[in-house]
Short mmCIF file of C-alpha atoms and ligand atoms in Angstrom, two decimals:
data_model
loop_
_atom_site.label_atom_id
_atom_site.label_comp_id
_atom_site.label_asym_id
_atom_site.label_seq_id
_atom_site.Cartn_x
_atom_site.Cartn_y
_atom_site.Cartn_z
CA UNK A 1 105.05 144.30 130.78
CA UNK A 2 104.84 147.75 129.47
CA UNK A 3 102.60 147.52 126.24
CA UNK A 4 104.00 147.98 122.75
CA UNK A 5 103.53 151.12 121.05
CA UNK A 6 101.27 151.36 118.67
CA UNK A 7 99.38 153.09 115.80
CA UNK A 8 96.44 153.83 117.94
CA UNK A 9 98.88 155.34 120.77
CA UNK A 10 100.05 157.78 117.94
CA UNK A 11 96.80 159.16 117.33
CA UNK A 12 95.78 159.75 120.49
CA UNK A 13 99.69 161.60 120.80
CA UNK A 14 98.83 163.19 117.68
CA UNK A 15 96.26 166.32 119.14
CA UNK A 16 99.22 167.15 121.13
CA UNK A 17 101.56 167.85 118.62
CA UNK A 18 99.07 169.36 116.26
CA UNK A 19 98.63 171.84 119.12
CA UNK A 20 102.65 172.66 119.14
CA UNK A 21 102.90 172.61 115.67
CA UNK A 22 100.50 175.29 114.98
CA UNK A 23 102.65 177.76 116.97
CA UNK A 24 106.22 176.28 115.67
CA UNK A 25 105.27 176.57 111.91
CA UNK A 26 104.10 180.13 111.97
CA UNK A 27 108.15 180.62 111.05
CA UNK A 28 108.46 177.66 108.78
CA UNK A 29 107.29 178.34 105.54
CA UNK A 30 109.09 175.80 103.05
CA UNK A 31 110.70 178.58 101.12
CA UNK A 32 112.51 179.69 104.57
CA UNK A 33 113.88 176.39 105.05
CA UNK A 34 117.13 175.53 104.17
CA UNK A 35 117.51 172.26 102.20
CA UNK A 36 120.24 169.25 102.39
CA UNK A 37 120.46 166.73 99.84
CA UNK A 38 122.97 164.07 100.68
CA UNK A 39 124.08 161.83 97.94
CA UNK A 40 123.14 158.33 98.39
CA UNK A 41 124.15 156.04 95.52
CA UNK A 42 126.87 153.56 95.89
CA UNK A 43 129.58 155.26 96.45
CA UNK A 44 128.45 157.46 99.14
CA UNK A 45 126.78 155.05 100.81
CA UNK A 46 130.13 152.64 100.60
CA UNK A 47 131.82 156.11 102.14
CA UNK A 48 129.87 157.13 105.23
CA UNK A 49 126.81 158.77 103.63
CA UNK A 50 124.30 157.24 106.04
CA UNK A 51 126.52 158.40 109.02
CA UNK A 52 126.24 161.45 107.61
CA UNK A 53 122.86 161.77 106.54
CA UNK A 54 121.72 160.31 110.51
CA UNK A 55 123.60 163.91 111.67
CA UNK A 56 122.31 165.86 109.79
CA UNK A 57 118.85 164.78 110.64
CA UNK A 58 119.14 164.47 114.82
CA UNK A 59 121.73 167.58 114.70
CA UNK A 60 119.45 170.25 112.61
CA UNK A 61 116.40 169.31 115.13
CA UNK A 62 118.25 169.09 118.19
CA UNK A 63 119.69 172.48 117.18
CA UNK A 64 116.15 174.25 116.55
CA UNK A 65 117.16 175.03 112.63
CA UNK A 66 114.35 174.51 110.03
CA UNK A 67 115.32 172.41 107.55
CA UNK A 68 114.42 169.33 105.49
CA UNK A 69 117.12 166.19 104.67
CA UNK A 70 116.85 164.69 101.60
CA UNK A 71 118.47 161.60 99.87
CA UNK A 72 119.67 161.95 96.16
CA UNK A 73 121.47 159.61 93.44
CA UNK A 74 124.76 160.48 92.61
CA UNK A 75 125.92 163.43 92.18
CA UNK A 76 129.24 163.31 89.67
CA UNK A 77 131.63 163.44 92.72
CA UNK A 78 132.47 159.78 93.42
CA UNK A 79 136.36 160.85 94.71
CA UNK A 80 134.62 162.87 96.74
CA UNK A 81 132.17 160.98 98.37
CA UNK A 82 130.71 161.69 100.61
CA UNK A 83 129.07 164.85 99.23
CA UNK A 84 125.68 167.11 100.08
CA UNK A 85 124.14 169.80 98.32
CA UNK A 86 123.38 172.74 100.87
CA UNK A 87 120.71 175.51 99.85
CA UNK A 88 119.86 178.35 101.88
CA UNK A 89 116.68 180.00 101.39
CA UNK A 90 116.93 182.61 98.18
CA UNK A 91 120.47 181.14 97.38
CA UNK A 92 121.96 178.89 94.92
CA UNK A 93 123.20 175.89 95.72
CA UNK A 94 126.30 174.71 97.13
CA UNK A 95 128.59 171.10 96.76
CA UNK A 96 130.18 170.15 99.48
CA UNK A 97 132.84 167.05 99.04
CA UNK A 98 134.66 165.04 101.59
CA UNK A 99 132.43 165.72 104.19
CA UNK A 100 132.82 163.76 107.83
CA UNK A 101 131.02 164.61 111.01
CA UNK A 102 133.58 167.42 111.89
CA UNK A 103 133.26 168.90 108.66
CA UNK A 104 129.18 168.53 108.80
CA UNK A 105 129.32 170.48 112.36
CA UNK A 106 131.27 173.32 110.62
CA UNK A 107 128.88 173.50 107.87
CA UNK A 108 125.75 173.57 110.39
CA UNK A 109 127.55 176.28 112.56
CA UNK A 110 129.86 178.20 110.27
CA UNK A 111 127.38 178.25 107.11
CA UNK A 112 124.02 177.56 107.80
CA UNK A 113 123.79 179.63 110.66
CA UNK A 114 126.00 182.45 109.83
CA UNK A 115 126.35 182.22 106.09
CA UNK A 116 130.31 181.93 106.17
CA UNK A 117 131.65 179.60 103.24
CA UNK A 118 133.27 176.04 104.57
CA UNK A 119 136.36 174.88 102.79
CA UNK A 120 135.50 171.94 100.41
CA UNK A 121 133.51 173.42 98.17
CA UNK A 122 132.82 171.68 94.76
CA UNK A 123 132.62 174.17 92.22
CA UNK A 124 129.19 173.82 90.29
CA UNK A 125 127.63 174.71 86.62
CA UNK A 126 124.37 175.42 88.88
CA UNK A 127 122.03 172.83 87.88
CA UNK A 128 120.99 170.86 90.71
CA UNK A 129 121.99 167.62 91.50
CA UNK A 130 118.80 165.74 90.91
CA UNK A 131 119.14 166.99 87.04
CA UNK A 132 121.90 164.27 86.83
CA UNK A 133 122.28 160.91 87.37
CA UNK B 1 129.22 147.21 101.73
CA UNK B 2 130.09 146.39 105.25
CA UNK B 3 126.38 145.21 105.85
CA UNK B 4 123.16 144.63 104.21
CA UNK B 5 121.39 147.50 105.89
CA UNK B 6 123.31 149.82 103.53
CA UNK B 7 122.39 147.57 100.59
CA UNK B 8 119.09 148.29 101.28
CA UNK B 9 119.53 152.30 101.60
CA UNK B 10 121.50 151.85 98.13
CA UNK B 11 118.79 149.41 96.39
CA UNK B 12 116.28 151.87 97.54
CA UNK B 13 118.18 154.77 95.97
CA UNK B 14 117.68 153.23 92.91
CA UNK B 15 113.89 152.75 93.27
CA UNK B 16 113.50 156.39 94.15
CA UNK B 17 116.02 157.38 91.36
CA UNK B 18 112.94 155.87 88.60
CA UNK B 19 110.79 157.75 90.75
CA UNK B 20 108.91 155.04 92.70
CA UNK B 21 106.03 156.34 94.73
CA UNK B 22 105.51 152.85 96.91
CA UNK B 23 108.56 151.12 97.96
CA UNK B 24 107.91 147.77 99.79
CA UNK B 25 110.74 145.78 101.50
CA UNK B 26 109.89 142.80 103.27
CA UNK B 27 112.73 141.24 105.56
CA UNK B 28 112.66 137.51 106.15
CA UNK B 29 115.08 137.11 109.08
CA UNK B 30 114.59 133.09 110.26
CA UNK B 31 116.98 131.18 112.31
CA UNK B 32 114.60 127.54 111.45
CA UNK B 33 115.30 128.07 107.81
CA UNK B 34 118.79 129.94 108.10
CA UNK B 35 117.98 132.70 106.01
CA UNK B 36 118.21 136.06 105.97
CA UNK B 37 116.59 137.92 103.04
CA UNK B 38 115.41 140.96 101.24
CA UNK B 39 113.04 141.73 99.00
CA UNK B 40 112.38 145.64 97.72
CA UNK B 41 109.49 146.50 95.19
CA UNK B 42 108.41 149.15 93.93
CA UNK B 43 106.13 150.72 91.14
CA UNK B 44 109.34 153.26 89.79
CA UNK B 45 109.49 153.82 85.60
CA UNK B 46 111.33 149.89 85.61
CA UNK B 47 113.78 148.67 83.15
CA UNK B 48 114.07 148.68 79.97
CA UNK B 49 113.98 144.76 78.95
CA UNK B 50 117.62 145.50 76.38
CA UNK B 51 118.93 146.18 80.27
CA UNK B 52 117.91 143.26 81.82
CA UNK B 53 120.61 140.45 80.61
CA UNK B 54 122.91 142.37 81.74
CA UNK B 55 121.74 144.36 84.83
CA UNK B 56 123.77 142.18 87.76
CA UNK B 57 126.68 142.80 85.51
CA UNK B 58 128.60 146.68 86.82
CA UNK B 59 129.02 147.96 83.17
CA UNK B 60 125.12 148.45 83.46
CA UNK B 61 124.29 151.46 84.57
CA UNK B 62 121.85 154.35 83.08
CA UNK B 63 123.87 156.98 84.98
CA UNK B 64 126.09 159.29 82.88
CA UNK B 65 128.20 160.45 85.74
CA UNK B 66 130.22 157.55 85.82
CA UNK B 67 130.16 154.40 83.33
CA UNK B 68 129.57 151.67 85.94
CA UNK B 69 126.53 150.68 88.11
CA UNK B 70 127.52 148.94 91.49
CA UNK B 71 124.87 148.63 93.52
CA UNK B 72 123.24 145.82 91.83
CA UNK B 73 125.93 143.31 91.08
CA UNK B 74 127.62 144.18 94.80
CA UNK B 75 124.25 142.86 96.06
CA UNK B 76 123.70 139.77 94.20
CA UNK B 77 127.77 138.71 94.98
CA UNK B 78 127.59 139.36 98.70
CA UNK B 79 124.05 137.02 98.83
CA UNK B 80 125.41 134.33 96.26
CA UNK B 81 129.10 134.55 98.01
CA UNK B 82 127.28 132.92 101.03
CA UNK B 83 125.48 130.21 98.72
CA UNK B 84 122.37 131.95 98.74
CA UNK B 85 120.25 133.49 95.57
CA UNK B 86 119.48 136.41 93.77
CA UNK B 87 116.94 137.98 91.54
CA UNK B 88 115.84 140.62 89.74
CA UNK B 89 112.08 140.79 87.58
CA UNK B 90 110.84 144.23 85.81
CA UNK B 91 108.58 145.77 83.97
CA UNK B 92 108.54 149.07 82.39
CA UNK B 93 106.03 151.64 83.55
CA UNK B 94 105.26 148.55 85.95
CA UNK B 95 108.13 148.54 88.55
CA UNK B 96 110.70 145.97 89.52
CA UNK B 97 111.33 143.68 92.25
CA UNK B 98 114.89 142.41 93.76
CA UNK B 99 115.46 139.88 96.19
CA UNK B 100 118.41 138.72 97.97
CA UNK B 101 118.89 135.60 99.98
CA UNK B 102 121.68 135.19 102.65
CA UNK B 103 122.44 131.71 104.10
CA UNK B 104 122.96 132.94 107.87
CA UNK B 105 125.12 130.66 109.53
CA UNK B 106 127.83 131.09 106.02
CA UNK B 107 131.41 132.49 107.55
CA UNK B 108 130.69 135.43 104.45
CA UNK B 109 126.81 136.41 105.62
CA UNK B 110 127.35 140.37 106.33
CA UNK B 111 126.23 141.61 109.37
CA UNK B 112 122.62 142.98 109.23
CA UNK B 113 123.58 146.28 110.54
CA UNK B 114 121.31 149.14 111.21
CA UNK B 115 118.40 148.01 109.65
CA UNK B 116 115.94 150.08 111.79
CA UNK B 117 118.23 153.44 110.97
CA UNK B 118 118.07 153.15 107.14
CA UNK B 119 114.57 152.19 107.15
CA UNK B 120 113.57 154.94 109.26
CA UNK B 121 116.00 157.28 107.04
CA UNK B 122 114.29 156.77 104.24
CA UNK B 123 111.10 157.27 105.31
CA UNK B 124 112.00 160.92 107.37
CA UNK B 125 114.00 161.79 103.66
CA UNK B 126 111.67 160.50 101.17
CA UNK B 127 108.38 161.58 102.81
CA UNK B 128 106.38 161.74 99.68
CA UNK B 129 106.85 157.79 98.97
CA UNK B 130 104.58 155.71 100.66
CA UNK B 131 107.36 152.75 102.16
CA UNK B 132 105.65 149.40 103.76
CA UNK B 133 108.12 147.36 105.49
CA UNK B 134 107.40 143.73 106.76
CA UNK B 135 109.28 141.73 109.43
CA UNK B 136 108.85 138.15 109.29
CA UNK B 137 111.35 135.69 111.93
CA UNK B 138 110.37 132.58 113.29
CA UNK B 139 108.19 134.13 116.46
CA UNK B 140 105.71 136.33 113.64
CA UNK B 141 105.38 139.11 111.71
CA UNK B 142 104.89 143.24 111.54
CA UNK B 143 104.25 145.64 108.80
CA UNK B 144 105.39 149.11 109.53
CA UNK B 145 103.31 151.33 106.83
CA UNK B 146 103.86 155.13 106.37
CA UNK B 147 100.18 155.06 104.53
CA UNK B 148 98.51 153.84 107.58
CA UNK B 149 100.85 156.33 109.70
CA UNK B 150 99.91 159.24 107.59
CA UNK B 151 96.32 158.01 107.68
CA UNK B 152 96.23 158.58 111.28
CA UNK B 153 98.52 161.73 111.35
CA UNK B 154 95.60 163.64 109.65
CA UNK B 155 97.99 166.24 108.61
CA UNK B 156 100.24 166.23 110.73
CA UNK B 157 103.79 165.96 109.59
CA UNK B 158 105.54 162.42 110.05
CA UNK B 159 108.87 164.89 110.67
CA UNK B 160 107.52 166.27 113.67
CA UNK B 161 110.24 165.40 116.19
CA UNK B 162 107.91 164.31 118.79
CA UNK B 163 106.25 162.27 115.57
CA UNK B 164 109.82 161.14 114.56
CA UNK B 165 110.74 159.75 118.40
CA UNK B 166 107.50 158.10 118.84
CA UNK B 167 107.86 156.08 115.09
CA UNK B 168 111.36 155.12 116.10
CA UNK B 169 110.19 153.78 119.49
CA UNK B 170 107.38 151.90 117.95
CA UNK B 171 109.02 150.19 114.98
CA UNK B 172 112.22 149.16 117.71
CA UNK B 173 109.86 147.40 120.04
CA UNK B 174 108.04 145.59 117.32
CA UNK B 175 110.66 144.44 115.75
CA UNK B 176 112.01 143.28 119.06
CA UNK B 177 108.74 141.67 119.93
CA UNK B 178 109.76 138.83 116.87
CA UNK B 179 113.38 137.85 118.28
N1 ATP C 1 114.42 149.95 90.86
C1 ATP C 1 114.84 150.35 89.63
N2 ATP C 1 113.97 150.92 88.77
C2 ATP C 1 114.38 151.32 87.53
N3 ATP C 1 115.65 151.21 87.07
C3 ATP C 1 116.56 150.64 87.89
C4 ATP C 1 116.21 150.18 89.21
N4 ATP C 1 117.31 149.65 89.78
C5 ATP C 1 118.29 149.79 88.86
N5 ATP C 1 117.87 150.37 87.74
C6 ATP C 1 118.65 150.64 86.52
O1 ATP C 1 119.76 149.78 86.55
C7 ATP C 1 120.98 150.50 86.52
C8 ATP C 1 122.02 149.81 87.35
O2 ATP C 1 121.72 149.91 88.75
P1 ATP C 1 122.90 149.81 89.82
O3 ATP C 1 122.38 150.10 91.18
O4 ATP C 1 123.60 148.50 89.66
O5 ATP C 1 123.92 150.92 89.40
P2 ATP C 1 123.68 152.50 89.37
O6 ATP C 1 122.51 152.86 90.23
O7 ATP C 1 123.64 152.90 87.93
O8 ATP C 1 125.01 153.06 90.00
P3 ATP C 1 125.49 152.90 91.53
O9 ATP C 1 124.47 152.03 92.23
O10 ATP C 1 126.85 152.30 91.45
O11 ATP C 1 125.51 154.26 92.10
C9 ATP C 1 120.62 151.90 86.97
O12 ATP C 1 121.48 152.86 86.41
C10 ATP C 1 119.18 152.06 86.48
O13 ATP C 1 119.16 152.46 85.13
MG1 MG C 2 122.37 152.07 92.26
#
């Protein structure tokens, strides 16, 4: 039987990504990253948010785009659940509503890569989401 | 909720909400006893006592955005729909602790659904909260700790992919290790 992984199997993995990391984050400095916050209270959650959330995650590593995926409370929009909060780096914030998985591709391809604004956009009074609750 | 996973990921939203910075949730899954439950901790701001009597009732809710609080009462009526229990104990500045039993063989008991997805979802989003999650079925038990993790990482982030993969692996053939 093939033996269970384990937490002295991930530091002996660990040298070896320490060595990969060193050359990937030379580019990554947390103000270059863009930032996702998904809104996870009930009724997000109750509306796909999780799906969501999951492709955001695997999609932004798998397609070599620095960014980090947070979860936050609710943000105001419940008819338009789910919603995510998407910041490029030196911009303000923007709300997306209704968003599915064909809507989260767009917004990975058409605005985080090239900048080009996604329809379902919630207009904002620019304080972040996290300010809420 | 269509199953209790996505309880959890909502319960847990409101232990990171009062800005919790351990989260425990132990999982008692045990065909012997026909139970399935749930119990989430954690040291967030807690609350406020005047809350309390009411809290499994949805006009209690701290949020301004909207005047009622689901998450809580949706909980404790899915668990007591099947003729199990629920309860809630806090403290302020202390933290509170929730636990939910299901009676699993009960036509109503949800589906457990991706448990091993939202746990590992809030640990890759939240990575500044130190989340311990125990397993307990009728073959044993496992404790999946980020604090140990880190620990060993040295440094190294837990959101590595490589890191990510190799967490996800290990916490999926624990877990199946107890069934
Ligand atoms: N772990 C916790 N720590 C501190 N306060 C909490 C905690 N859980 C719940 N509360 C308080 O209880 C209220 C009700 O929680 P509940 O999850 O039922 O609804 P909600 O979070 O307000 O809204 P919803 O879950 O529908 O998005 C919250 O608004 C919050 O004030
Ligand atoms: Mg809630």
């Amino acid at each position: 039987m093939a033996k269970i992984k384990s937490l002295a199997d991930l530091q002996k993995m660990k040298a070896d990504v320490q060595n990969k990391v060193d050359l990937r984050e030379k580019g990554d400095a947390v103000d270059k990253l863009v930032q996702v916050k998904v809104s996870m209270a009930t009724c997000g959650i109750a509306s796909g948010a999780k799906q969501i959330m999951e492709f955001f995650m695997d999609e932004l590593d798998k397609r070599n785009i620095g960014a980090v995926v947070t979860q936050t409370g609710c943000m105001g929009y419940c008819y338009a659940e789910p919603t995510i909060e998407v910041t490029l780096p030196g911009q303000e914030p923007v709300v997306y509503g209704y968003v599915d998985q064909s809507k989260a591709d767009d917004i990975i391809e058409k605005y985080i890569k090239n900048g080009e604004l996604v329809d379902g956009i919630i207009p904002q009074n620019y304080e972040t989401i996290d300010d809420k609750k | 909720m269509k199953d209790i996973s996505l309880h959890i990921l909502d319960i847990a939203q409101n232990s990171i909400s009062a800005k919790a910075s351990v989260i425990a949730i132990n999982i008692t899954d045990s065909i012997n006893q026909n139970i399935y439950s749930v119990e989430i901790i954690d040291n967030g701001k807690g609350i406020p006592s005047e809350m309390m009597p009411t809290i499994t009732d949805p006009w209690t809710t701290s949020r301004i955005t909207r005047k009622v609080g689901l998450g809580i009462p949706l909980f404790k009526q899915n668990a007591e729909l099947t003729g199990g229990h629920f309860s809630i104990e806090s403290e302020v500045g202390i933290g509170t602790q929730l636990k939910a039993t299901f009676i699993k063989d009960n036509i109503d008991c949800l589906p457990q659904g991706d448990i091993q997805g939202v746990l590992l979802m809030l640990v890759f989003s939240n990575t500044e909260i130190d989340f311990s999650y125990t397993f307990t079925t009728d073959k044993g038990e496992y404790t999946f700790d980020t604090n140990e993790i880190k620990q060993v990482l040295e440094g190294v982030s837990i959101l590595q992919p490589e890191i990510k993969k190799y967490l996800k692996e290990m916490l999926a053939e624990n877990i199946k290790e107890l069934y």
